[in-house]
Amino acid sequence: NAGVTQTPKFRILKIGQSMTLQCAQDMNHNYMYWYRQDPGMGLKLIYYSVGAGITDKGEVPNGYNVSRSTTEDFPLRLELAAPSQTSVYFCASSSSGDTYEQYFGPGTRLTVT
Amino acid sequence: AQSVAQPEDQVNVAEGNPLTVKCTYSVSGNPYLFWYVQYPNRGLQFLLKYITGDNLVKGSYGFEAEFNKSQTSFHLKKPSALVSDSALYFCAFSGTYKYIFGTGTRLKVLA
């Protein structure tokens, strides 16, 4: 099992560019999540999905979009990148809802200049 | 609003001494509480969780946590710290499919 994988590991974007952060899991988990981690802060939930075709906003969704066409994949799209989106992005998955632990990917470090 | 708080940004402890990393919560209903650890340049790893039952929960790497309803706390403990325990520790609560994380506590174990 690879667990949760994320690509790319690092990326530098110019202001106004767009990109997609990829996330995949091979554990057949229904629930998937995108977080951002800013220095000195905890993780903030951007979007989450409870199954293929179902997504919902978290605490900080502005400037991002997601889709979930398969159980395995949960890409995060950044449109019109801004310096405020400089952060480390983590994807996570869990088998079910509230009582289950989440499995995290290694993260993508994004810099917008 | 529901939240978890980690009152200490950093905790220093000597190797071999017991360690405690504090977490308090403000949650309506039954709290589902978790501890995660993050090593440098890595994603978070699950340590332990409290769902129901015994107030003392045992987890990975010799860690345990005590759920205290009257003090609304869920402190992480280990009887004897190792240098390799040095990392960033996050408390979180889970509700309605989503986690709320604390701001993290950096643990430094000194040799």
mmCIF file of N, CA and C in Angstrom, chain B:
data_model
loop_
_atom_site.group_PDB
_atom_site.id
_atom_site.type_symbol
_atom_site.label_atom_id
_atom_site.label_comp_id
_atom_site.label_asym_id
_atom_site.label_seq_id
_atom_site.Cartn_x
_atom_site.Cartn_y
_atom_site.Cartn_z
ATOM 1 N N ALA B 1 -18.507 28.432 19.663
ATOM 2 C CA ALA B 1 -17.863 27.682 18.579
ATOM 3 C C ALA B 1 -17.028 26.550 19.183
ATOM 4 N N GLN B 2 -16.995 25.443 18.479
ATOM 5 C CA GLN B 2 -16.239 24.298 18.964
ATOM 6 C C GLN B 2 -14.761 24.499 18.656
ATOM 7 N N SER B 3 -13.924 24.119 19.591
ATOM 8 C CA SER B 3 -12.498 24.376 19.391
ATOM 9 C C SER B 3 -11.661 23.477 20.281
ATOM 10 N N VAL B 4 -10.391 23.377 19.925
ATOM 11 C CA VAL B 4 -9.399 22.772 20.797
ATOM 12 C C VAL B 4 -8.277 23.784 20.967
ATOM 13 N N ALA B 5 -7.652 23.760 22.123
ATOM 14 C CA ALA B 5 -6.579 24.706 22.407
ATOM 15 C C ALA B 5 -5.363 23.957 22.927
ATOM 16 N N GLN B 6 -4.221 24.350 22.443
ATOM 17 C CA GLN B 6 -2.956 23.845 22.954
ATOM 18 C C GLN B 6 -2.223 25.048 23.527
ATOM 19 N N PRO B 7 -2.207 25.170 24.839
ATOM 20 C CA PRO B 7 -1.759 26.419 25.458
ATOM 21 C C PRO B 7 -0.262 26.663 25.372
ATOM 22 N N GLU B 8 0.515 25.646 25.062
ATOM 23 C CA GLU B 8 1.976 25.793 25.018
ATOM 24 C C GLU B 8 2.474 25.667 23.584
ATOM 25 N N ASP B 9 3.224 26.690 23.133
ATOM 26 C CA ASP B 9 3.827 26.595 21.801
ATOM 27 C C ASP B 9 4.964 25.587 21.797
ATOM 28 N N GLN B 10 5.695 25.510 22.904
ATOM 29 C CA GLN B 10 6.844 24.612 22.963
ATOM 30 C C GLN B 10 6.962 24.033 24.363
ATOM 31 N N VAL B 11 7.365 22.773 24.397
ATOM 32 C CA VAL B 11 7.643 22.085 25.657
ATOM 33 C C VAL B 11 9.029 21.484 25.556
ATOM 34 N N ASN B 12 9.857 21.761 26.547
ATOM 35 C CA ASN B 12 11.199 21.177 26.614
ATOM 36 C C ASN B 12 11.238 20.198 27.768
ATOM 37 N N VAL B 13 11.832 19.045 27.512
ATOM 38 C CA VAL B 13 11.938 18.044 28.565
ATOM 39 C C VAL B 13 13.252 17.289 28.380
ATOM 40 N N ALA B 14 13.842 16.870 29.473
ATOM 41 C CA ALA B 14 15.093 16.110 29.400
ATOM 42 C C ALA B 14 14.777 14.649 29.062
ATOM 43 N N GLU B 15 15.683 14.059 28.305
ATOM 44 C CA GLU B 15 15.517 12.650 27.937
ATOM 45 C C GLU B 15 15.393 11.808 29.199
ATOM 46 N N GLY B 16 14.438 10.871 29.199
ATOM 47 C CA GLY B 16 14.227 10.005 30.355
ATOM 48 C C GLY B 16 13.189 10.526 31.326
ATOM 49 N N ASN B 17 12.878 11.828 31.241
ATOM 50 C CA ASN B 17 11.853 12.400 32.113
ATOM 51 C C ASN B 17 10.466 12.198 31.515
ATOM 52 N N PRO B 18 9.435 12.245 32.372
ATOM 53 C CA PRO B 18 8.079 12.157 31.813
ATOM 54 C C PRO B 18 7.726 13.435 31.060
ATOM 55 N N LEU B 19 6.883 13.298 30.055
ATOM 56 C CA LEU B 19 6.459 14.477 29.297
ATOM 57 C C LEU B 19 4.943 14.573 29.277
ATOM 58 N N THR B 20 4.470 15.807 29.216
ATOM 59 C CA THR B 20 3.047 16.095 29.056
ATOM 60 C C THR B 20 2.886 17.198 28.033
ATOM 61 N N VAL B 21 2.008 16.984 27.084
ATOM 62 C CA VAL B 21 1.632 18.019 26.122
ATOM 63 C C VAL B 21 0.137 18.259 26.316
ATOM 64 N N LYS B 22 -0.220 19.526 26.560
ATOM 65 C CA LYS B 22 -1.576 19.819 27.004
ATOM 66 C C LYS B 22 -2.535 20.133 25.859
ATOM 67 N N CYS B 23 -3.790 19.745 26.079
ATOM 68 C CA CYS B 23 -4.858 20.060 25.128
ATOM 69 C C CYS B 23 -6.147 20.230 25.916
ATOM 70 N N THR B 24 -6.872 21.292 25.648
ATOM 71 C CA THR B 24 -8.209 21.462 26.213
ATOM 72 C C THR B 24 -9.196 21.634 25.065
ATOM 73 N N TYR B 25 -10.440 21.309 25.328
ATOM 74 C CA TYR B 25 -11.422 21.353 24.254
ATOM 75 C C TYR B 25 -12.677 22.082 24.704
ATOM 76 N N SER B 26 -13.378 22.597 23.723
ATOM 77 C CA SER B 26 -14.682 23.199 23.938
ATOM 78 C C SER B 26 -15.588 22.634 22.855
ATOM 79 N N VAL B 27 -16.325 21.612 23.218
ATOM 80 C CA VAL B 27 -17.109 20.850 22.249
ATOM 81 C C VAL B 27 -18.460 20.550 22.856
ATOM 82 N N SER B 28 -19.495 20.749 22.092
ATOM 83 C CA SER B 28 -20.823 20.350 22.560
ATOM 84 C C SER B 28 -21.056 18.895 22.169
ATOM 85 N N GLY B 29 -21.714 18.160 23.019
ATOM 86 C CA GLY B 29 -21.952 16.754 22.731
ATOM 87 C C GLY B 29 -20.733 15.903 23.063
ATOM 88 N N ASN B 30 -20.707 14.705 22.537
ATOM 89 C CA ASN B 30 -19.598 13.792 22.809
ATOM 90 C C ASN B 30 -18.366 14.186 21.999
ATOM 91 N N PRO B 31 -17.259 14.429 22.690
ATOM 92 C CA PRO B 31 -16.060 14.803 21.944
ATOM 93 C C PRO B 31 -15.302 13.580 21.441
ATOM 94 N N TYR B 32 -14.980 13.579 20.179
ATOM 95 C CA TYR B 32 -14.073 12.580 19.623
ATOM 96 C C TYR B 32 -12.726 13.282 19.477
ATOM 97 N N LEU B 33 -11.738 12.856 20.251
ATOM 98 C CA LEU B 33 -10.478 13.579 20.355
ATOM 99 C C LEU B 33 -9.314 12.735 19.865
ATOM 100 N N PHE B 34 -8.365 13.393 19.234
ATOM 101 C CA PHE B 34 -7.241 12.719 18.593
ATOM 102 C C PHE B 34 -5.945 13.447 18.910
ATOM 103 N N TRP B 35 -4.829 12.685 18.862
ATOM 104 C CA TRP B 35 -3.498 13.258 18.858
ATOM 105 C C TRP B 35 -2.753 12.759 17.629
ATOM 106 N N TYR B 36 -2.059 13.727 16.992
ATOM 107 C CA TYR B 36 -1.227 13.434 15.833
ATOM 108 C C TYR B 36 0.167 14.003 16.072
ATOM 109 N N VAL B 37 1.161 13.389 15.410
ATOM 110 C CA VAL B 37 2.531 13.890 15.484
ATOM 111 C C VAL B 37 3.016 14.202 14.073
ATOM 112 N N GLN B 38 3.801 15.261 13.964
ATOM 113 C CA GLN B 38 4.363 15.640 12.665
ATOM 114 C C GLN B 38 5.873 15.795 12.806
ATOM 115 N N TYR B 39 6.611 14.975 12.067
ATOM 116 C CA TYR B 39 8.058 15.118 11.995
ATOM 117 C C TYR B 39 8.402 16.065 10.861
ATOM 118 N N PRO B 40 9.592 16.657 10.869
ATOM 119 C CA PRO B 40 9.935 17.672 9.855
ATOM 120 C C PRO B 40 9.714 17.181 8.431
ATOM 121 N N ASN B 41 9.079 18.031 7.643
ATOM 122 C CA ASN B 41 8.833 17.767 6.222
ATOM 123 C C ASN B 41 8.022 16.498 5.979
ATOM 124 N N ARG B 42 7.170 16.152 6.914
ATOM 125 C CA ARG B 42 6.320 14.974 6.768
ATOM 126 C C ARG B 42 4.875 15.349 7.024
ATOM 127 N N GLY B 43 3.957 14.470 6.587
ATOM 128 C CA GLY B 43 2.555 14.626 6.951
ATOM 129 C C GLY B 43 2.318 14.205 8.388
ATOM 130 N N LEU B 44 1.110 14.443 8.869
ATOM 131 C CA LEU B 44 0.767 14.074 10.238
ATOM 132 C C LEU B 44 0.578 12.563 10.342
ATOM 133 N N GLN B 45 0.957 12.034 11.512
ATOM 134 C CA GLN B 45 0.754 10.612 11.784
ATOM 135 C C GLN B 45 -0.132 10.461 13.015
ATOM 136 N N PHE B 46 -1.079 9.568 12.941
ATOM 137 C CA PHE B 46 -2.001 9.307 14.040
ATOM 138 C C PHE B 46 -1.281 8.664 15.218
ATOM 139 N N LEU B 47 -1.554 9.162 16.443
ATOM 140 C CA LEU B 47 -0.992 8.570 17.650
ATOM 141 C C LEU B 47 -2.031 7.799 18.451
ATOM 142 N N LEU B 48 -3.161 8.452 18.734
ATOM 143 C CA LEU B 48 -4.197 7.820 19.546
ATOM 144 C C LEU B 48 -5.476 8.628 19.467
ATOM 145 N N LYS B 49 -6.551 8.015 19.976
ATOM 146 C CA LYS B 49 -7.844 8.700 19.957
ATOM 147 C C LYS B 49 -8.681 8.286 21.153
ATOM 148 N N TYR B 50 -9.572 9.194 21.535
ATOM 149 C CA TYR B 50 -10.594 8.897 22.529
ATOM 150 C C TYR B 50 -11.949 9.014 21.854
ATOM 151 N N ILE B 51 -12.708 7.926 21.923
ATOM 152 C CA ILE B 51 -14.068 7.947 21.369
ATOM 153 C C ILE B 51 -15.075 7.787 22.512
ATOM 154 N N THR B 52 -14.881 6.747 23.300
ATOM 155 C CA THR B 52 -15.747 6.498 24.447
ATOM 156 C C THR B 52 -15.046 5.469 25.329
ATOM 157 N N GLY B 53 -15.564 5.262 26.550
ATOM 158 C CA GLY B 53 -15.002 4.208 27.379
ATOM 159 C C GLY B 53 -13.919 4.698 28.314
ATOM 160 N N ASP B 54 -12.869 3.916 28.454
ATOM 161 C CA ASP B 54 -11.769 4.210 29.378
ATOM 162 C C ASP B 54 -11.197 5.596 29.158
ATOM 163 N N ASN B 55 -11.012 6.322 30.253
ATOM 164 C CA ASN B 55 -10.478 7.678 30.126
ATOM 165 C C ASN B 55 -9.001 7.690 29.762
ATOM 166 N N LEU B 56 -8.287 6.622 30.059
ATOM 167 C CA LEU B 56 -6.869 6.541 29.710
ATOM 168 C C LEU B 56 -6.741 5.754 28.418
ATOM 169 N N VAL B 57 -6.203 6.422 27.424
ATOM 170 C CA VAL B 57 -6.079 5.825 26.093
ATOM 171 C C VAL B 57 -4.605 5.598 25.796
ATOM 172 N N LYS B 58 -4.276 4.414 25.321
ATOM 173 C CA LYS B 58 -2.886 4.120 24.960
ATOM 174 C C LYS B 58 -2.741 4.143 23.446
ATOM 175 N N GLY B 59 -1.583 4.621 22.991
ATOM 176 C CA GLY B 59 -1.382 4.744 21.555
ATOM 177 C C GLY B 59 -0.012 4.272 21.119
ATOM 178 N N SER B 60 0.413 4.793 19.988
ATOM 179 C CA SER B 60 1.681 4.385 19.380
ATOM 180 C C SER B 60 2.867 4.954 20.138
ATOM 181 N N TYR B 61 4.031 4.282 19.998
ATOM 182 C CA TYR B 61 5.324 4.763 20.497
ATOM 183 C C TYR B 61 5.333 5.016 21.997
ATOM 184 N N GLY B 62 4.477 4.338 22.764
ATOM 185 C CA GLY B 62 4.473 4.485 24.211
ATOM 186 C C GLY B 62 3.700 5.686 24.728
ATOM 187 N N PHE B 63 3.035 6.407 23.855
ATOM 188 C CA PHE B 63 2.239 7.553 24.282
ATOM 189 C C PHE B 63 0.885 7.112 24.826
ATOM 190 N N GLU B 64 0.353 7.924 25.722
ATOM 191 C CA GLU B 64 -0.992 7.736 26.237
ATOM 192 C C GLU B 64 -1.606 9.098 26.479
ATOM 193 N N ALA B 65 -2.920 9.128 26.618
ATOM 194 C CA ALA B 65 -3.601 10.396 26.873
ATOM 195 C C ALA B 65 -4.751 10.137 27.824
ATOM 196 N N GLU B 66 -5.009 11.138 28.650
ATOM 197 C CA GLU B 66 -6.075 11.019 29.631
ATOM 198 C C GLU B 66 -7.197 11.980 29.305
ATOM 199 N N PHE B 67 -8.368 11.437 29.099
ATOM 200 C CA PHE B 67 -9.560 12.244 28.848
ATOM 201 C C PHE B 67 -10.154 12.638 30.197
ATOM 202 N N ASN B 68 -10.322 13.931 30.424
ATOM 203 C CA ASN B 68 -10.872 14.425 31.681
ATOM 204 C C ASN B 68 -12.065 15.325 31.354
ATOM 205 N N LYS B 69 -13.254 14.786 31.595
ATOM 206 C CA LYS B 69 -14.455 15.512 31.190
ATOM 207 C C LYS B 69 -14.672 16.762 32.046
ATOM 208 N N SER B 70 -14.398 16.669 33.342
ATOM 209 C CA SER B 70 -14.654 17.808 34.225
ATOM 210 C C SER B 70 -13.711 18.974 33.918
ATOM 211 N N GLN B 71 -12.495 18.668 33.499
ATOM 212 C CA GLN B 71 -11.540 19.725 33.160
ATOM 213 C C GLN B 71 -11.493 19.986 31.654
ATOM 214 N N THR B 72 -12.311 19.316 30.892
ATOM 215 C CA THR B 72 -12.337 19.399 29.419
ATOM 216 C C THR B 72 -10.920 19.371 28.853
ATOM 217 N N SER B 73 -10.166 18.346 29.275
ATOM 218 C CA SER B 73 -8.782 18.238 28.808
ATOM 219 C C SER B 73 -8.518 16.856 28.238
ATOM 220 N N PHE B 74 -7.489 16.801 27.422
ATOM 221 C CA PHE B 74 -7.064 15.544 26.798
ATOM 222 C C PHE B 74 -5.548 15.633 26.621
ATOM 223 N N HIS B 75 -4.829 15.579 27.720
ATOM 224 C CA HIS B 75 -3.376 15.769 27.700
ATOM 225 C C HIS B 75 -2.661 14.508 27.229
ATOM 226 N N LEU B 76 -1.618 14.719 26.449
ATOM 227 C CA LEU B 76 -0.785 13.632 25.934
ATOM 228 C C LEU B 76 0.374 13.422 26.900
ATOM 229 N N LYS B 77 0.679 12.153 27.189
ATOM 230 C CA LYS B 77 1.740 11.865 28.161
ATOM 231 C C LYS B 77 2.612 10.711 27.681
ATOM 232 N N LYS B 78 3.816 10.703 28.244
ATOM 233 C CA LYS B 78 4.711 9.572 28.037
ATOM 234 C C LYS B 78 5.593 9.468 29.275
ATOM 235 N N PRO B 79 5.778 8.288 29.827
ATOM 236 C CA PRO B 79 6.504 8.168 31.094
ATOM 237 C C PRO B 79 7.989 8.522 30.991
ATOM 238 N N SER B 80 8.592 8.245 29.834
ATOM 239 C CA SER B 80 10.025 8.469 29.693
ATOM 240 C C SER B 80 10.310 8.966 28.274
ATOM 241 N N ALA B 81 10.689 10.215 28.155
ATOM 242 C CA ALA B 81 10.853 10.837 26.827
ATOM 243 C C ALA B 81 12.145 10.376 26.140
ATOM 244 N N LEU B 82 12.062 10.279 24.827
ATOM 245 C CA LEU B 82 13.220 9.963 23.994
ATOM 246 C C LEU B 82 13.546 11.166 23.110
ATOM 247 N N VAL B 83 14.823 11.303 22.750
ATOM 248 C CA VAL B 83 15.201 12.391 21.839
ATOM 249 C C VAL B 83 14.402 12.288 20.544
ATOM 250 N N SER B 84 14.140 11.072 20.106
ATOM 251 C CA SER B 84 13.401 10.850 18.863
ATOM 252 C C SER B 84 11.926 11.262 18.954
ATOM 253 N N ASP B 85 11.444 11.583 20.157
ATOM 254 C CA ASP B 85 10.074 12.090 20.310
ATOM 255 C C ASP B 85 9.965 13.556 19.917
ATOM 256 N N SER B 86 11.078 14.214 19.707
ATOM 257 C CA SER B 86 11.060 15.629 19.329
ATOM 258 C C SER B 86 10.319 15.799 18.011
ATOM 259 N N ALA B 87 9.266 16.595 18.036
ATOM 260 C CA ALA B 87 8.402 16.754 16.863
ATOM 261 C C ALA B 87 7.337 17.779 17.209
ATOM 262 N N LEU B 88 6.430 17.972 16.264
ATOM 263 C CA LEU B 88 5.280 18.863 16.453
ATOM 264 C C LEU B 88 4.054 18.003 16.712
ATOM 265 N N TYR B 89 3.324 18.313 17.774
ATOM 266 C CA TYR B 89 2.188 17.501 18.182
ATOM 267 C C TYR B 89 0.897 18.316 18.074
ATOM 268 N N PHE B 90 -0.118 17.681 17.481
ATOM 269 C CA PHE B 90 -1.399 18.337 17.280
ATOM 270 C C PHE B 90 -2.503 17.556 17.972
ATOM 271 N N CYS B 91 -3.336 18.299 18.689
ATOM 272 C CA CYS B 91 -4.574 17.776 19.225
ATOM 273 C C CYS B 91 -5.679 18.142 18.236
ATOM 274 N N ALA B 92 -6.693 17.286 18.109
ATOM 275 C CA ALA B 92 -7.789 17.584 17.192
ATOM 276 C C ALA B 92 -9.071 16.967 17.722
ATOM 277 N N PHE B 93 -10.193 17.592 17.356
ATOM 278 C CA PHE B 93 -11.456 16.942 17.621
ATOM 279 C C PHE B 93 -12.201 16.772 16.293
ATOM 280 N N SER B 94 -13.023 15.772 16.257
ATOM 281 C CA SER B 94 -13.718 15.400 15.042
ATOM 282 C C SER B 94 -15.216 15.532 15.247
ATOM 283 N N GLY B 95 -15.876 16.173 14.281
ATOM 284 C CA GLY B 95 -17.327 16.295 14.356
ATOM 285 C C GLY B 95 -17.895 16.610 12.987
ATOM 286 N N THR B 96 -18.966 15.981 12.635
ATOM 287 C CA THR B 96 -19.636 16.214 11.352
ATOM 288 C C THR B 96 -18.658 16.093 10.187
ATOM 289 N N TYR B 97 -17.918 14.988 10.168
ATOM 290 C CA TYR B 97 -16.981 14.611 9.103
ATOM 291 C C TYR B 97 -15.731 15.473 9.047
ATOM 292 N N LYS B 98 -15.590 16.424 9.938
ATOM 293 C CA LYS B 98 -14.463 17.339 9.832
ATOM 294 C C LYS B 98 -13.673 17.374 11.135
ATOM 295 N N TYR B 99 -12.395 17.653 10.971
ATOM 296 C CA TYR B 99 -11.522 17.845 12.126
ATOM 297 C C TYR B 99 -11.328 19.332 12.389
ATOM 298 N N ILE B 100 -11.169 19.668 13.664
ATOM 299 C CA ILE B 100 -10.649 20.964 14.063
ATOM 300 C C ILE B 100 -9.341 20.688 14.784
ATOM 301 N N PHE B 101 -8.250 21.282 14.285
ATOM 302 C CA PHE B 101 -6.934 21.059 14.873
ATOM 303 C C PHE B 101 -6.561 22.195 15.807
ATOM 304 N N GLY B 102 -5.788 21.852 16.831
ATOM 305 C CA GLY B 102 -5.127 22.872 17.620
ATOM 306 C C GLY B 102 -3.964 23.451 16.838
ATOM 307 N N THR B 103 -3.318 24.447 17.404
ATOM 308 C CA THR B 103 -2.240 25.145 16.711
ATOM 309 C C THR B 103 -0.905 24.413 16.804
ATOM 310 N N GLY B 104 -0.853 23.361 17.586
ATOM 311 C CA GLY B 104 0.358 22.549 17.656
ATOM 312 C C GLY B 104 1.274 22.944 18.800
ATOM 313 N N THR B 105 1.979 21.959 19.335
ATOM 314 C CA THR B 105 2.988 22.165 20.379
ATOM 315 C C THR B 105 4.271 21.495 19.927
ATOM 316 N N ARG B 106 5.344 22.285 19.921
ATOM 317 C CA ARG B 106 6.634 21.708 19.532
ATOM 318 C C ARG B 106 7.278 21.113 20.774
ATOM 319 N N LEU B 107 7.565 19.827 20.707
ATOM 320 C CA LEU B 107 8.230 19.122 21.805
ATOM 321 C C LEU B 107 9.709 18.967 21.485
ATOM 322 N N LYS B 108 10.543 19.429 22.411
ATOM 323 C CA LYS B 108 11.992 19.239 22.266
ATOM 324 C C LYS B 108 12.466 18.394 23.437
ATOM 325 N N VAL B 109 13.039 17.249 23.125
ATOM 326 C CA VAL B 109 13.603 16.385 24.153
ATOM 327 C C VAL B 109 15.110 16.539 24.100
ATOM 328 N N LEU B 110 15.663 16.957 25.222
ATOM 329 C CA LEU B 110 17.091 17.304 25.298
ATOM 330 C C LEU B 110 17.887 16.140 25.851
ATOM 331 N N ALA B 111 18.980 15.817 25.147
ATOM 332 C CA ALA B 111 19.823 14.692 25.568
ATOM 333 C C ALA B 111 20.630 15.036 26.800
#
